[in-house]
Amino acid sequence: MLKTYLLLFYEFLKTGLFSVGGGYATLPFLFHMTENYDWFTKEELTNMIAISNITPGPVGINMATYTGFTTAGIFGSFLSTFAVVAGPFILALIVIYFLNKFREAKIIKAIFKSLRPTSCALLSFVAIQLIIQDVFNDAKWSELLLNFNLRAFLLLIVLFILYKYLKSNPSLIILAGALLGFIFNLF
């Protein structure tokens, strides 16, 4: 069990340190965990994302807490949550110190400019993985059309349109998705 605790701490410390861009930036790290550990599956990760979106608090912290709890109980949830927060906290203190000192340095400006597209690239990759998992039933690239899930695709399009044009609260979109998903699966 000690090995599990150490791995949880290490993975979530790393996740917290490098997930620049908010809670959703933790998703590539969580996908990485599904491939390297048996803590949760990709399907469970999709459920975790949904649950983390409708529960109070930051998504990344909610997911760390959930993963820690399902992997190693209450202590695992505290450990994972602490680890995902500790790294950014320490990093923020260091960055604040140096940012105040070197605010106008070109290299600092360049670093911050490059972090935004990096986060976008990671989030885009996760979005594509989630679409392949849900709309194409986690098929290999060569089998995408054979495993196409029309209901999931229609739900994706409807929710995308609702969110884009109604500018609704994400929680309402999630609730609409749950309701529409239920209705779609009746037929």
Tab-separated table of C-alpha atoms in Angstrom:
chain	number	residue	atom	x	y	z
A	1	MET	CA	0.000	0.000	0.000
A	2	LEU	CA	2.926	2.331	0.641
A	3	LYS	CA	3.886	2.035	-3.016
A	4	THR	CA	0.354	3.087	-4.034
A	5	TYR	CA	0.501	6.092	-1.703
A	6	LEU	CA	3.857	7.151	-3.100
A	7	LEU	CA	2.645	6.746	-6.683
A	8	LEU	CA	-0.518	8.746	-5.961
A	9	PHE	CA	1.536	11.513	-4.383
A	10	TYR	CA	4.066	11.541	-7.218
A	11	GLU	CA	1.477	11.497	-10.021
A	12	PHE	CA	-0.686	14.224	-8.517
A	13	LEU	CA	2.268	16.388	-7.509
A	14	LYS	CA	3.422	16.178	-11.121
A	15	THR	CA	-0.130	16.838	-12.336
A	16	GLY	CA	-0.462	19.897	-10.131
A	17	LEU	CA	2.905	21.288	-11.177
A	18	PHE	CA	2.457	20.902	-14.913
A	19	SER	CA	-1.268	21.362	-15.503
A	20	VAL	CA	-1.000	25.007	-16.476
A	21	GLY	CA	-4.336	26.428	-17.547
A	22	GLY	CA	-6.774	25.261	-14.908
A	23	GLY	CA	-8.509	22.079	-13.887
A	24	TYR	CA	-9.087	20.769	-17.392
A	25	ALA	CA	-5.356	20.890	-18.006
A	26	THR	CA	-5.158	17.925	-15.597
A	27	LEU	CA	-6.968	15.729	-18.134
A	28	PRO	CA	-3.912	14.706	-20.180
A	29	PHE	CA	-2.257	13.584	-16.942
A	30	LEU	CA	-5.343	11.625	-15.919
A	31	PHE	CA	-5.477	9.941	-19.336
A	32	HIS	CA	-1.827	9.054	-18.825
A	33	MET	CA	-2.761	7.480	-15.477
A	34	THR	CA	-5.420	5.301	-17.139
A	35	GLU	CA	-2.739	3.879	-19.395
A	36	ASN	CA	-0.174	3.238	-16.652
A	37	TYR	CA	-2.172	2.259	-13.574
A	38	ASP	CA	-5.336	0.328	-12.869
A	39	TRP	CA	-6.746	3.106	-10.701
A	40	PHE	CA	-9.584	3.904	-13.129
A	41	THR	CA	-10.568	3.249	-16.732
A	42	LYS	CA	-11.136	5.752	-19.529
A	43	GLU	CA	-14.874	5.248	-19.089
A	44	GLU	CA	-14.591	5.971	-15.371
A	45	LEU	CA	-12.545	9.061	-16.236
A	46	THR	CA	-15.403	10.304	-18.394
A	47	ASN	CA	-17.749	9.826	-15.431
A	48	MET	CA	-15.251	11.593	-13.163
A	49	ILE	CA	-15.225	14.592	-15.500
A	50	ALA	CA	-19.015	14.788	-15.402
A	51	ILE	CA	-19.159	14.415	-11.610
A	52	SER	CA	-16.342	16.927	-11.106
A	53	ASN	CA	-18.225	19.452	-13.215
A	54	ILE	CA	-21.377	19.288	-11.127
A	55	THR	CA	-19.742	19.181	-7.704
A	56	PRO	CA	-18.454	22.342	-6.035
A	57	GLY	CA	-14.770	23.126	-6.280
A	58	PRO	CA	-12.074	23.075	-8.941
A	59	VAL	CA	-12.250	20.199	-11.409
A	60	GLY	CA	-8.609	19.152	-10.992
A	61	ILE	CA	-8.891	18.966	-7.210
A	62	ASN	CA	-12.185	17.071	-7.391
A	63	MET	CA	-10.633	14.538	-9.739
A	64	ALA	CA	-7.567	14.115	-7.546
A	65	THR	CA	-9.779	13.570	-4.506
A	66	TYR	CA	-11.973	11.077	-6.371
A	67	THR	CA	-9.009	9.159	-7.753
A	68	GLY	CA	-7.268	9.056	-4.389
A	69	PHE	CA	-10.421	7.799	-2.677
A	70	THR	CA	-11.180	5.064	-5.224
A	71	THR	CA	-7.542	3.966	-5.253
A	72	ALA	CA	-6.565	4.131	-1.586
A	73	GLY	CA	-9.548	5.230	0.501
A	74	ILE	CA	-9.791	8.341	2.664
A	75	PHE	CA	-6.044	8.687	3.178
A	76	GLY	CA	-5.511	8.345	-0.577
A	77	SER	CA	-8.016	11.135	-1.230
A	78	PHE	CA	-6.265	13.470	1.247
A	79	LEU	CA	-2.856	12.576	-0.153
A	80	SER	CA	-3.864	13.110	-3.803
A	81	THR	CA	-5.628	16.374	-3.016
A	82	PHE	CA	-2.669	17.663	-1.012
A	83	ALA	CA	-0.220	16.662	-3.759
A	84	VAL	CA	-2.196	18.305	-6.586
A	85	VAL	CA	-2.377	21.560	-4.577
A	86	ALA	CA	1.100	21.563	-2.994
A	87	GLY	CA	3.036	21.794	-6.264
A	88	PRO	CA	1.196	24.804	-7.688
A	89	PHE	CA	1.226	26.525	-4.294
A	90	ILE	CA	5.010	26.269	-4.003
A	91	LEU	CA	5.424	27.122	-7.679
A	92	ALA	CA	3.157	30.176	-7.284
A	93	LEU	CA	5.297	31.469	-4.425
A	94	ILE	CA	8.442	31.087	-6.523
A	95	VAL	CA	6.835	32.620	-9.622
A	96	ILE	CA	5.497	35.595	-7.656
A	97	TYR	CA	8.943	36.268	-6.265
A	98	PHE	CA	10.653	36.131	-9.663
A	99	LEU	CA	7.807	37.770	-11.551
A	100	ASN	CA	7.980	40.819	-9.339
A	101	LYS	CA	11.719	40.920	-9.837
A	102	PHE	CA	11.826	40.256	-13.607
A	103	ARG	CA	8.358	41.387	-14.769
A	104	GLU	CA	9.596	43.154	-17.898
A	105	ALA	CA	12.134	40.532	-18.995
A	106	LYS	CA	11.536	39.305	-22.544
A	107	ILE	CA	12.119	35.685	-21.622
A	108	ILE	CA	9.429	35.784	-18.913
A	109	LYS	CA	6.940	37.279	-21.370
A	110	ALA	CA	7.859	34.649	-23.952
A	111	ILE	CA	7.395	31.807	-21.471
A	112	PHE	CA	3.921	32.991	-20.487
A	113	LYS	CA	2.953	33.484	-24.128
A	114	SER	CA	3.979	29.920	-24.970
A	115	LEU	CA	2.076	28.360	-22.073
A	116	ARG	CA	-1.357	29.269	-23.480
A	117	PRO	CA	-1.021	27.404	-26.802
A	118	THR	CA	0.600	24.501	-24.962
A	119	SER	CA	-2.442	24.196	-22.700
A	120	CYS	CA	-4.762	24.491	-25.701
A	121	ALA	CA	-2.921	21.700	-27.506
A	122	LEU	CA	-3.156	19.380	-24.500
A	123	LEU	CA	-6.847	20.138	-23.977
A	124	SER	CA	-7.570	19.604	-27.688
A	125	PHE	CA	-5.877	16.222	-27.583
A	126	VAL	CA	-7.992	15.192	-24.589
A	127	ALA	CA	-11.162	16.429	-26.299
A	128	ILE	CA	-10.364	14.332	-29.362
A	129	GLN	CA	-9.680	11.292	-27.159
A	130	LEU	CA	-13.015	11.770	-25.371
A	131	ILE	CA	-14.863	12.065	-28.688
A	132	ILE	CA	-13.228	8.914	-30.004
A	133	GLN	CA	-14.047	7.115	-26.772
A	134	ASP	CA	-17.714	8.141	-26.667
A	135	VAL	CA	-18.745	8.665	-30.284
A	136	PHE	CA	-16.633	5.901	-31.783
A	137	ASN	CA	-16.732	3.472	-28.842
A	138	ASP	CA	-12.981	3.727	-28.213
A	139	ALA	CA	-12.149	2.262	-31.628
A	140	LYS	CA	-8.739	2.262	-33.255
A	141	TRP	CA	-8.208	4.893	-35.952
A	142	SER	CA	-8.646	2.297	-38.703
A	143	GLU	CA	-12.028	1.183	-37.299
A	144	LEU	CA	-13.623	4.559	-36.533
A	145	LEU	CA	-16.470	4.363	-39.041
A	146	LEU	CA	-17.322	0.770	-38.099
A	147	ASN	CA	-17.873	1.752	-34.462
A	148	PHE	CA	-19.707	5.041	-34.988
A	149	ASN	CA	-22.282	5.788	-32.267
A	150	LEU	CA	-24.914	8.009	-33.889
A	151	ARG	CA	-26.697	8.786	-30.604
A	152	ALA	CA	-23.510	9.975	-28.926
A	153	PHE	CA	-22.596	12.046	-31.994
A	154	LEU	CA	-26.036	13.695	-32.108
A	155	LEU	CA	-25.853	14.427	-28.392
A	156	LEU	CA	-22.394	15.949	-28.858
A	157	ILE	CA	-23.630	18.201	-31.685
A	158	VAL	CA	-26.821	19.276	-29.847
A	159	LEU	CA	-24.907	20.114	-26.664
A	160	PHE	CA	-22.197	21.928	-28.604
A	161	ILE	CA	-24.834	24.073	-30.333
A	162	LEU	CA	-26.670	24.722	-27.045
A	163	TYR	CA	-23.484	25.816	-25.346
A	164	LYS	CA	-22.195	27.912	-28.233
A	165	TYR	CA	-25.366	29.798	-29.056
A	166	LEU	CA	-27.170	29.969	-25.719
A	167	LYS	CA	-24.004	30.737	-23.727
A	168	SER	CA	-25.498	28.679	-20.920
A	169	ASN	CA	-23.954	27.840	-17.617
A	170	PRO	CA	-21.833	24.665	-18.033
A	171	SER	CA	-23.824	23.017	-15.229
A	172	LEU	CA	-27.029	23.493	-17.231
A	173	ILE	CA	-25.372	21.967	-20.280
A	174	ILE	CA	-24.320	18.955	-18.189
A	175	LEU	CA	-27.872	18.561	-16.869
A	176	ALA	CA	-29.234	18.913	-20.412
A	177	GLY	CA	-26.732	16.272	-21.529
A	178	ALA	CA	-27.866	13.883	-18.820
A	179	LEU	CA	-31.530	14.420	-19.717
A	180	LEU	CA	-30.962	14.173	-23.472
A	181	GLY	CA	-28.732	11.134	-22.987
A	182	PHE	CA	-31.514	9.456	-21.042
A	183	ILE	CA	-34.055	10.330	-23.734
A	184	PHE	CA	-31.744	9.224	-26.579
A	185	ASN	CA	-31.168	5.859	-24.907
A	186	LEU	CA	-34.916	5.209	-24.587
A	187	PHE	CA	-35.107	4.777	-28.347
